[in-house]
Coordinates of C-alpha atoms in Angstrom, one line a residue:
M2 CA -31.3 116.6 0.9
K3 CA -28.1 118.4 1.8
V4 CA -26.0 119.2 -1.3
V5 CA -22.5 120.6 -1.5
C6 CA -21.2 121.8 -4.8
V7 CA -17.5 122.4 -5.1
G8 CA -16.9 124.9 -8.0
G9 CA -18.9 128.0 -8.7
G10 CA -18.8 127.9 -12.5
P11 CA -21.9 127.6 -14.8
A12 CA -22.4 123.9 -14.1
G13 CA -22.4 124.1 -10.3
L14 CA -24.5 127.3 -10.1
Y15 CA -27.1 126.1 -12.6
L16 CA -27.4 122.7 -10.8
S17 CA -28.0 124.5 -7.5
I18 CA -30.8 126.5 -9.2
L19 CA -32.5 123.5 -10.6
L20 CA -32.3 121.6 -7.4
K21 CA -33.8 124.5 -5.4
L22 CA -36.6 124.8 -8.0
A23 CA -37.4 121.1 -7.7
D24 CA -37.5 121.2 -3.9
P25 CA -37.0 124.5 -1.9
S26 CA -36.2 122.5 1.2
H27 CA -32.9 121.2 -0.2
D28 CA -30.0 122.7 1.8
I29 CA -27.5 123.7 -1.0
T30 CA -24.1 125.3 -0.6
V31 CA -21.7 126.2 -3.5
Y32 CA -18.1 126.6 -2.6
E33 CA -15.9 128.6 -5.1
R34 CA -12.1 128.9 -4.5
N35 CA -11.8 132.4 -6.1
P36 CA -13.2 135.7 -4.8
E37 CA -16.6 136.7 -6.3
G38 CA -16.3 138.5 -9.6
S39 CA -12.7 137.4 -10.2
T40 CA -13.4 134.9 -13.0
Y41 CA -10.9 134.7 -15.8
G42 CA -12.3 134.3 -19.3
W43 CA -13.8 136.4 -22.0
G44 CA -17.0 135.3 -23.8
V45 CA -18.7 132.0 -24.2
T46 CA -20.9 130.8 -27.1
Y47 CA -24.1 128.9 -27.2
W48 CA -26.9 128.2 -29.7
R49 CA -30.7 128.4 -29.8
G50 CA -31.2 124.8 -28.7
L51 CA -29.6 125.5 -25.3
L52 CA -31.6 128.6 -24.8
D53 CA -34.8 126.7 -25.5
K54 CA -33.8 124.1 -22.9
L55 CA -33.0 126.7 -20.3
Q56 CA -36.4 128.4 -21.0
R57 CA -38.3 125.1 -20.3
H58 CA -36.5 124.5 -16.9
D59 CA -36.1 128.1 -15.5
P60 CA -37.6 130.9 -17.6
V61 CA -36.2 133.5 -15.2
S62 CA -32.5 132.7 -15.7
A63 CA -33.1 132.0 -19.4
R64 CA -34.5 135.4 -20.0
A65 CA -31.7 137.1 -18.1
I66 CA -29.1 135.2 -20.1
A67 CA -30.8 136.0 -23.4
D68 CA -31.1 139.7 -22.5
H69 CA -27.4 140.0 -21.8
S70 CA -26.2 138.1 -24.9
V71 CA -25.2 139.3 -28.3
T72 CA -26.3 137.4 -31.4
W73 CA -25.1 136.6 -35.0
N74 CA -26.3 134.5 -37.8
E75 CA -23.4 134.8 -40.3
G76 CA -19.9 133.4 -40.5
V77 CA -17.0 135.1 -42.2
A78 CA -13.7 133.4 -43.2
R79 CA -10.7 135.6 -44.2
V80 CA -7.9 133.8 -46.0
R81 CA -5.0 136.0 -47.1
D82 CA -6.9 138.9 -48.8
Q83 CA -10.0 136.9 -49.6
V84 CA -13.2 137.1 -47.6
T85 CA -16.0 134.5 -47.8
R86 CA -19.4 134.9 -46.0
H87 CA -21.9 132.2 -45.1
R88 CA -25.3 132.5 -43.4
G89 CA -26.0 129.9 -40.7
D90 CA -27.9 129.2 -37.5
Q91 CA -28.3 131.9 -34.9
G92 CA -25.4 132.0 -32.4
F93 CA -25.2 133.7 -29.1
G94 CA -22.3 135.2 -27.1
I95 CA -22.2 136.3 -23.5
G96 CA -19.3 137.3 -21.2
R97 CA -18.3 134.6 -18.8
H98 CA -18.2 137.1 -15.9
R99 CA -21.8 138.3 -16.7
L100 CA -23.1 134.7 -17.1
L101 CA -21.7 133.8 -13.6
E102 CA -23.1 137.0 -12.2
L103 CA -26.6 136.2 -13.5
L104 CA -26.6 132.6 -12.3
A105 CA -25.2 133.5 -8.9
A106 CA -28.0 136.2 -8.4
R107 CA -30.6 133.6 -9.4
A108 CA -29.2 131.0 -7.1
R109 CA -29.1 133.4 -4.1
S110 CA -32.7 134.5 -4.8
L111 CA -33.7 130.9 -4.4
G112 CA -31.9 130.4 -1.1
V113 CA -28.6 128.8 -2.3
H114 CA -25.6 129.5 0.0
L115 CA -22.7 130.8 -2.0
E116 CA -19.2 130.7 -0.3
Y117 CA -16.5 132.5 -2.3
A118 CA -12.8 132.4 -1.6
H119 CA -13.3 129.0 0.0
E120 CA -11.1 126.3 -1.4
I121 CA -11.6 122.6 -0.8
D122 CA -8.4 121.0 -1.7
A123 CA -7.4 117.4 -2.6
D124 CA -6.2 116.6 1.0
G125 CA -8.7 118.3 3.2
P126 CA -11.9 116.8 4.6
L127 CA -15.0 116.8 2.4
P128 CA -18.0 118.8 3.7
E129 CA -20.7 116.7 5.3
A130 CA -23.5 116.3 2.8
D131 CA -25.9 113.7 1.2
L132 CA -24.4 114.6 -2.2
V133 CA -21.1 116.2 -3.1
V134 CA -20.8 117.6 -6.6
A135 CA -17.3 118.0 -8.1
A136 CA -17.8 121.0 -10.5
D137 CA -14.2 122.2 -9.9
G138 CA -13.0 122.0 -13.5
V139 CA -10.5 120.0 -15.5
H140 CA -8.0 120.0 -12.6
S141 CA -10.6 118.9 -10.1
A142 CA -9.2 118.5 -6.6
L143 CA -12.1 116.2 -5.6
R144 CA -11.5 113.9 -8.6
T145 CA -7.7 113.9 -8.0
R146 CA -8.1 112.5 -4.5
H147 CA -9.7 109.4 -6.0
A148 CA -7.8 109.5 -9.3
E149 CA -7.5 105.7 -9.6
H150 CA -11.2 105.2 -9.1
F151 CA -12.3 107.8 -11.7
G152 CA -9.6 106.8 -14.2
A153 CA -9.1 110.3 -15.6
R154 CA -7.3 110.5 -19.0
L155 CA -5.9 113.7 -20.4
T156 CA -4.9 113.8 -24.1
P157 CA -3.0 116.9 -25.2
G158 CA -3.6 118.4 -28.6
R159 CA -0.7 119.3 -30.9
N160 CA -1.3 123.0 -31.5
H161 CA -0.7 126.0 -29.3
Y162 CA -3.5 128.4 -28.5
I163 CA -4.1 131.5 -26.5
W164 CA -7.4 132.9 -25.2
L165 CA -7.6 136.7 -25.6
G166 CA -10.1 139.6 -25.5
T167 CA -10.3 142.5 -27.9
S168 CA -11.9 145.9 -28.2
K169 CA -12.9 145.0 -31.7
V170 CA -16.6 144.1 -31.7
F171 CA -17.3 141.3 -34.2
D172 CA -20.8 141.2 -35.5
T173 CA -20.3 137.8 -37.1
F174 CA -18.4 134.7 -36.1
T175 CA -15.1 135.4 -37.8
F176 CA -12.3 133.0 -38.8
S177 CA -9.1 134.6 -39.9
F178 CA -6.2 132.7 -41.4
V179 CA -2.8 134.4 -41.9
E180 CA 0.1 133.0 -43.7
T181 CA 3.6 133.8 -42.4
E182 CA 7.1 132.7 -43.5
H183 CA 6.9 130.1 -40.6
G184 CA 3.5 128.7 -41.5
W185 CA -0.2 129.5 -40.8
I186 CA -1.7 131.2 -37.8
W187 CA -5.4 131.7 -37.3
A188 CA -8.0 133.3 -35.1
Y189 CA -11.6 132.7 -34.1
G190 CA -13.4 135.9 -33.2
Y191 CA -16.9 136.5 -31.8
G192 CA -18.6 139.2 -29.8
F193 CA -19.9 138.8 -26.3
S194 CA -20.9 142.3 -25.4
P195 CA -21.5 145.7 -27.1
E196 CA -17.8 146.6 -26.2
R197 CA -15.8 143.4 -26.3
S198 CA -15.1 140.2 -28.3
T199 CA -13.3 137.0 -27.7
C200 CA -10.3 136.2 -29.9
V201 CA -8.8 132.7 -29.7
I202 CA -5.5 132.4 -31.7
E203 CA -4.0 129.1 -32.7
C204 CA -1.0 127.8 -34.6
S205 CA 1.2 124.7 -35.1
P206 CA 4.3 124.1 -32.9
E207 CA 6.5 125.0 -35.9
T208 CA 4.8 128.3 -36.4
F209 CA 4.8 129.0 -32.7
T210 CA 8.6 128.7 -32.4
G211 CA 9.3 130.1 -35.9
L212 CA 7.5 133.4 -34.9
G213 CA 9.3 133.5 -31.6
L214 CA 6.2 133.3 -29.6
D215 CA 7.8 130.7 -27.3
R216 CA 10.4 133.4 -26.3
A217 CA 8.3 136.5 -26.3
D218 CA 6.8 137.9 -23.1
E219 CA 3.1 138.6 -23.1
A220 CA 3.3 142.3 -24.1
D221 CA 5.6 141.6 -27.1
G222 CA 3.5 138.6 -28.1
L223 CA 0.4 140.7 -28.2
V224 CA 2.1 143.3 -30.3
L225 CA 3.1 140.7 -32.8
L226 CA -0.3 139.2 -32.9
E227 CA -1.9 142.6 -33.4
K228 CA 0.3 143.1 -36.4
L229 CA -0.5 139.7 -37.9
F230 CA -4.2 140.2 -37.5
A231 CA -4.3 144.0 -38.1
D232 CA -6.9 143.7 -41.0
T233 CA -9.2 141.5 -38.9
L234 CA -8.9 143.6 -35.8
D235 CA -9.3 146.9 -37.7
G236 CA -6.5 148.4 -35.6
H237 CA -8.1 147.4 -32.3
A238 CA -6.0 146.1 -29.4
L239 CA -5.8 142.5 -28.1
I240 CA -6.3 142.1 -24.4
G241 CA -4.4 139.4 -22.4
R242 CA -4.2 138.3 -18.9
A243 CA -0.9 136.7 -17.8
P244 CA -1.4 133.7 -15.5
A245 CA -0.7 134.6 -11.8
D246 CA 1.9 131.9 -11.5
G247 CA 4.0 133.4 -14.3
S248 CA 3.5 130.5 -16.7
S249 CA 3.0 131.1 -20.4
P250 CA -0.5 132.2 -21.4
W251 CA -0.2 129.9 -24.4
L252 CA -1.8 126.4 -23.9
H253 CA -2.2 123.0 -25.4
F254 CA -5.9 121.9 -25.3
R255 CA -6.3 118.8 -23.2
T256 CA -9.2 116.4 -23.9
L257 CA -10.4 114.9 -20.6
T258 CA -12.3 111.7 -20.2
N259 CA -13.1 109.6 -17.1
R260 CA -13.7 105.9 -16.8
T261 CA -16.5 106.6 -14.3
W262 CA -18.2 109.8 -13.1
H263 CA -19.3 108.9 -9.5
R264 CA -18.0 107.3 -6.3
D265 CA -20.3 106.8 -3.3
N266 CA -22.0 110.2 -2.9
L267 CA -19.5 112.1 -5.0
V268 CA -20.3 112.9 -8.6
L269 CA -18.4 114.8 -11.4
L270 CA -20.0 117.6 -13.4
G271 CA -18.9 119.7 -16.3
D272 CA -15.2 120.1 -17.0
A273 CA -14.4 117.8 -14.1
A274 CA -16.0 115.0 -16.0
H275 CA -15.1 115.8 -19.6
T276 CA -13.8 118.4 -22.0
T277 CA -14.4 119.0 -25.7
H278 CA -12.1 121.0 -28.0
Y279 CA -13.0 124.7 -28.0
S280 CA -13.3 124.8 -31.8
I281 CA -16.9 123.4 -31.6
G282 CA -17.9 126.0 -29.1
A283 CA -19.8 123.6 -26.8
G284 CA -18.0 123.7 -23.4
T285 CA -20.6 125.9 -21.6
T286 CA -23.5 124.2 -23.3
L287 CA -22.3 120.8 -22.2
A288 CA -21.7 121.9 -18.6
L289 CA -25.3 123.3 -18.4
E290 CA -26.7 120.2 -20.0
D291 CA -24.8 118.1 -17.4
A292 CA -26.6 120.1 -14.7
L293 CA -30.0 119.5 -16.4
A294 CA -29.3 115.7 -16.7
L295 CA -28.1 115.4 -13.0
A296 CA -31.0 117.3 -11.7
G297 CA -33.4 115.2 -13.8
A298 CA -31.8 111.9 -12.6
L299 CA -32.1 113.0 -8.9
R300 CA -35.8 113.9 -9.5
D301 CA -36.6 110.6 -11.2
H302 CA -34.7 108.3 -8.9
T303 CA -35.1 108.5 -5.1
D304 CA -32.2 106.0 -4.6
L305 CA -28.9 108.1 -4.9
P306 CA -26.7 105.3 -6.4
Q307 CA -29.3 104.7 -9.1
A308 CA -29.7 108.4 -9.8
L309 CA -25.9 108.9 -10.2
A310 CA -25.6 105.7 -12.4
H311 CA -28.4 106.9 -14.6
Y312 CA -26.9 110.4 -15.0
E313 CA -23.5 109.0 -15.9
R314 CA -24.9 106.5 -18.4
A315 CA -27.2 109.0 -20.1
R316 CA -24.6 111.8 -20.4
K317 CA -21.8 109.5 -21.6
Q318 CA -24.1 108.3 -24.4
E319 CA -25.2 111.8 -25.4
L320 CA -21.6 113.0 -25.4
L321 CA -20.3 110.4 -27.8
P322 CA -21.2 112.2 -31.1
L323 CA -20.0 115.6 -29.8
Q324 CA -16.7 114.2 -28.5
S325 CA -16.1 112.6 -31.9
A326 CA -17.0 115.9 -33.6
A327 CA -14.6 117.8 -31.3
R328 CA -11.7 115.4 -32.0
H329 CA -12.2 115.7 -35.8
S330 CA -12.6 119.5 -35.6
A331 CA -9.3 119.7 -33.7
Q332 CA -7.6 117.4 -36.3
W333 CA -8.9 119.6 -39.1
Y334 CA -7.0 122.5 -37.8
E335 CA -3.9 120.4 -37.1
N336 CA -4.0 119.4 -40.8
L337 CA -4.9 122.9 -42.1
T338 CA -2.6 122.8 -45.1
R339 CA -4.7 120.0 -46.5
Y340 CA -7.6 122.5 -47.0
I341 CA -6.2 126.1 -47.0
D342 CA -5.4 126.4 -50.7
L343 CA -8.8 125.3 -51.9
P344 CA -11.0 127.9 -53.6
P345 CA -12.4 130.1 -50.8
E346 CA -16.0 128.8 -51.1
Q347 CA -14.8 125.2 -50.9
M348 CA -12.4 125.9 -48.0
F349 CA -15.2 127.5 -46.0
A350 CA -17.6 124.7 -46.9
L351 CA -15.1 122.1 -45.5
L352 CA -14.5 124.3 -42.5
G353 CA -18.2 123.8 -41.8
Q354 CA -17.8 120.1 -42.3
R355 CA -14.7 119.7 -40.1
H356 CA -16.6 117.5 -37.6
S357 CA -17.1 114.8 -40.2
P358 CA -15.2 111.5 -39.6
L359 CA -15.4 110.9 -43.3
L360 CA -13.6 114.0 -44.4
P361 CA -10.0 112.9 -43.5
Y362 CA -10.3 109.9 -45.8
V363 CA -11.7 111.6 -48.9
P364 CA -9.8 114.0 -51.1
P365 CA -11.0 117.5 -50.1
Q366 CA -12.3 118.6 -53.5
L367 CA -14.1 115.2 -54.0
Y368 CA -15.7 115.5 -50.5
Y369 CA -16.9 119.0 -51.4
R370 CA -18.5 117.8 -54.6
L371 CA -20.1 114.8 -52.8
D372 CA -21.4 117.1 -50.1
R373 CA -23.0 119.5 -52.5
A374 CA -24.5 116.5 -54.4
A375 CA -25.7 115.0 -51.1
G376 CA -27.7 118.1 -50.5
R377 CA -29.8 117.2 -53.6
L378 CA -29.7 113.4 -53.6
E379 CA -31.2 111.3 -50.8
A380 CA -29.1 108.2 -51.7
L381 CA -25.9 110.1 -51.2
R382 CA -27.2 111.6 -47.9
R383 CA -27.9 108.0 -46.7
L384 CA -24.3 106.9 -47.8
K385 CA -22.8 109.8 -45.7
R386 CA -24.9 108.9 -42.7
W387 CA -23.9 105.2 -43.0
L388 CA -20.2 105.7 -43.6
G389 CA -19.6 108.5 -41.1
P390 CA -20.4 106.6 -37.8
K391 CA -18.5 103.5 -39.0
L392 CA -15.4 105.6 -39.7
A393 CA -15.9 107.4 -36.4
R394 CA -15.8 104.0 -34.5
V395 CA -12.7 102.9 -36.4
T396 CA -10.8 106.1 -35.7
D397 CA -12.0 106.7 -32.1

């Protein structure tokens, strides 16, 4: 089979690896519009479950990714001058640049053709292939050329956020909430190498304009943010990268859904098909799991339309609980004042429960007590499991 993958991100590269492992005779080309090594982004997160899946399907790339990742098993929340710690599942961080470098090297070693600085736009002809994979991100040009068919829907969030790096190396997953005279602003920090960490900063529109971040250039904005988070950063610098087109580096997260994921021999993968709010840290995991699912469907179904239909149906079903969790997580932060003045251990506990569809409908302190009791009483656990999905269906 001849396969063309448009987009050289994690999803496209890993799919090419899986397809070559399944059948070395496949002719696979990955086209990436940017020059090799020019990716923008700091670190990405993943969890043990993903690493186990990667190990089962390609131990070589799994071992390389694990060897170049940093790990943590503790979360820290800083609220004003109070610090709360919580042990949790083992998390992993790896630089996006390094992840792409590792996947590209593995793909090349298997005979995949990688074409960098090669853009396939919305108006140009599609490359000749048996299967064309649109892995070209949330603004997918291939999806755009058939926009009516795919039925893409972008839903913007309320808050502003900015994606930054820092020379501060976090050894835990760190949440930091700072109160200003214009409202709260907060950061998520996690390491991705021995020298660098990611620092995502978020705030409400009112805080954004009140602090003057809507008027500040990038340099002045970073100076202000470094002052606000000086205790968390221990005096280290924040590192930005202004967009090449001169637009603001501050964004609104946009949740993408599509009515369908395939058309003839064209199929959507990763962020071209769906996005989930960054606060659940699942974007890269879901992209790689898309690749696993598509490769599996192509292996199990010799008929291409059947394979693509099976891939879409299976992944949409698997994504439902995660998409619900991501929406509720984003809403938790949009309603931060409902939780921020709770005692620190309660606030951190509900931060961990922010994915729950039940939480917005129960007074926070009551939910905290119920959640603690549910850890001991099977009847209450069953009640939470029964009520949660029902409320999720109502609110979604």
